[in-house]
Amino acid sequence: MKLTEDKKREISKKNMKLYPTYIMFAYDFLFFYGIKVMFFSEIKGIADSQILLSTSLYAIFYVLMQFPSSIIVSKLGRKNTIVLGNIINILSIILFMTFKTFNGLVLAEIISAIGFSLKSLSESNLLTISIPKSSNSNDIFTNIDKKGMSRFYVFSAVSTILSGWLYKINPYLPMTFCLISAFIATMMSFNFGDLEAEKSDDISLKEYVKELKKGYKFTIKSKRLRALLLAVGVICGIISVIETYQLVLLQDIGISSVEVTLIYALYEISKAIFSLNATKFNKRFKNKSITNILGMFSFCLIFCGILALLSIPMGVKIALIIVLILTMGAMNGTSQILSKKYLNSFTNEKILTCIYSAKGVSDNVFRTVITSVGSLILSITEIDVASVVVGLILIVLTFFISMYMENKVGLSPDEYTQKDIYIK
């Protein structure tokens, strides 16, 4: 059915209004990550290195799902793919609650990877096509996106605090609330308007695949996109290591489960505050923003490990480690907004699915490699030494990434070559 211009405007306004509230529930699992390590290790009997390994396996399956997910988005449309992804997420949470062995955890991670793969290619993409085309469309996208992300981080902080107390009452209570939150996100996703109602059903799968291949080819040839995907991928991988390492480190120095969740909540609040100020950070550091974020991650990891090793008063040690964790939260929140802002620049809705798919592949290839290295290091040494080693490795990576990104990112639009402009 052909949509009238008035109907398109109505649907677009509805989607733009709903998106921040939807993201508050749907961006990631709530009531989960603050107690994840404790739940998997204490209740399910999974070793810390296996928990990190399961994150790597999630990343592998996420990568494998990118091309099939792109086809599903093309055939079902963005709204229907979001709904499907949320339903699959509900199933994955049920599996996380009921698995009994490491193989069961792997199965839950596979299902979770499928759900988040579908959602990652659809959610930001749906917002992008809902924003009227203008010279400041990317700024509108960033403002709406950071509003949704900051709400999620605040809600995540509150849910993390609650999950610590709920865990002490019954370890399965936080997981139950996680399931309820995923159900709310699913119900909300049904309320998005479908801007693709006028899609022609006679477009063949072969034509979809041909267009997707052209989009992937463009992404590979674009020096700018290659540089961005490299840097953003490394950030994604190191964040996965950081969020496991910091929980293990806090437990290792004797922090109780309730105190761990309170610190993790502060970490989420730090992400919320700095995600709202991501554009200010970008204006301050410009094309050095990403490498500065990586540099701060390196600094914080190294000093977290050193502080854990030092024989200093426990109160001082904990206070300084918390400051470093909050700094990493600030860099995390900033990077989440800037990565999407950069990838939405100089592009259009025809190529967005391919770019987000390429981002998914890049993010999770790096997540697989980096978390595998992090898991290996953690399996052969203590968490304090592991933090220092990973931080030192990241310094070297940051140096080479900075060199590679030189003259590729942060240029004005007219300085990019034709290989950085997609033509359908």
mmCIF file of C-alpha atoms in Angstrom, residues 47-57 102 237 240-242 244-245 248 367-383 386 390 393:
data_model
loop_
_atom_site.group_PDB
_atom_site.id
_atom_site.type_symbol
_atom_site.label_atom_id
_atom_site.label_comp_id
_atom_site.label_asym_id
_atom_site.label_seq_id
_atom_site.Cartn_x
_atom_site.Cartn_y
_atom_site.Cartn_z
ATOM 1 C CA ALA A 47 34.651 -20.708 35.591
ATOM 2 C CA ASP A 48 35.581 -17.031 35.054
ATOM 3 C CA SER A 49 37.650 -17.892 31.966
ATOM 4 C CA GLN A 50 34.685 -19.868 30.530
ATOM 5 C CA ILE A 51 32.387 -16.877 31.106
ATOM 6 C CA LEU A 52 34.734 -14.696 29.058
ATOM 7 C CA LEU A 53 35.065 -17.474 26.466
ATOM 8 C CA SER A 54 31.263 -17.584 26.129
ATOM 9 C CA THR A 55 31.394 -13.870 25.267
ATOM 10 C CA SER A 56 33.840 -14.724 22.472
ATOM 11 C CA LEU A 57 31.536 -17.465 21.183
ATOM 12 C CA PHE A 102 28.698 -24.855 29.716
ATOM 13 C CA GLY A 237 36.256 -5.694 22.037
ATOM 14 C CA SER A 240 33.705 -6.527 26.630
ATOM 15 C CA VAL A 241 36.959 -7.367 28.413
ATOM 16 C CA ILE A 242 36.705 -4.343 30.721
ATOM 17 C CA THR A 244 34.120 -8.665 32.793
ATOM 18 C CA TYR A 245 37.519 -7.760 34.254
ATOM 19 C CA VAL A 248 36.145 -10.052 38.597
ATOM 20 C CA ARG A 367 35.363 -8.824 20.304
ATOM 21 C CA THR A 368 36.143 -12.485 19.574
ATOM 22 C CA VAL A 369 39.883 -11.901 19.246
ATOM 23 C CA ILE A 370 40.226 -9.480 22.162
ATOM 24 C CA THR A 371 38.035 -11.422 24.606
ATOM 25 C CA SER A 372 39.812 -14.654 23.620
ATOM 26 C CA VAL A 373 43.148 -13.023 24.425
ATOM 27 C CA GLY A 374 41.665 -11.607 27.625
ATOM 28 C CA SER A 375 40.290 -15.030 28.573
ATOM 29 C CA LEU A 376 43.662 -16.689 27.880
ATOM 30 C CA ILE A 377 45.545 -14.125 29.971
ATOM 31 C CA LEU A 378 43.035 -14.468 32.811
ATOM 32 C CA SER A 379 43.347 -18.268 32.731
ATOM 33 C CA ILE A 380 47.125 -18.162 33.296
ATOM 34 C CA THR A 381 47.470 -15.252 35.725
ATOM 35 C CA GLU A 382 45.549 -13.313 38.373
ATOM 36 C CA ILE A 383 43.104 -10.525 37.483
ATOM 37 C CA ALA A 386 45.877 -9.549 33.599
ATOM 38 C CA VAL A 390 45.772 -6.086 28.570
ATOM 39 C CA ILE A 393 48.664 -4.433 24.728
#
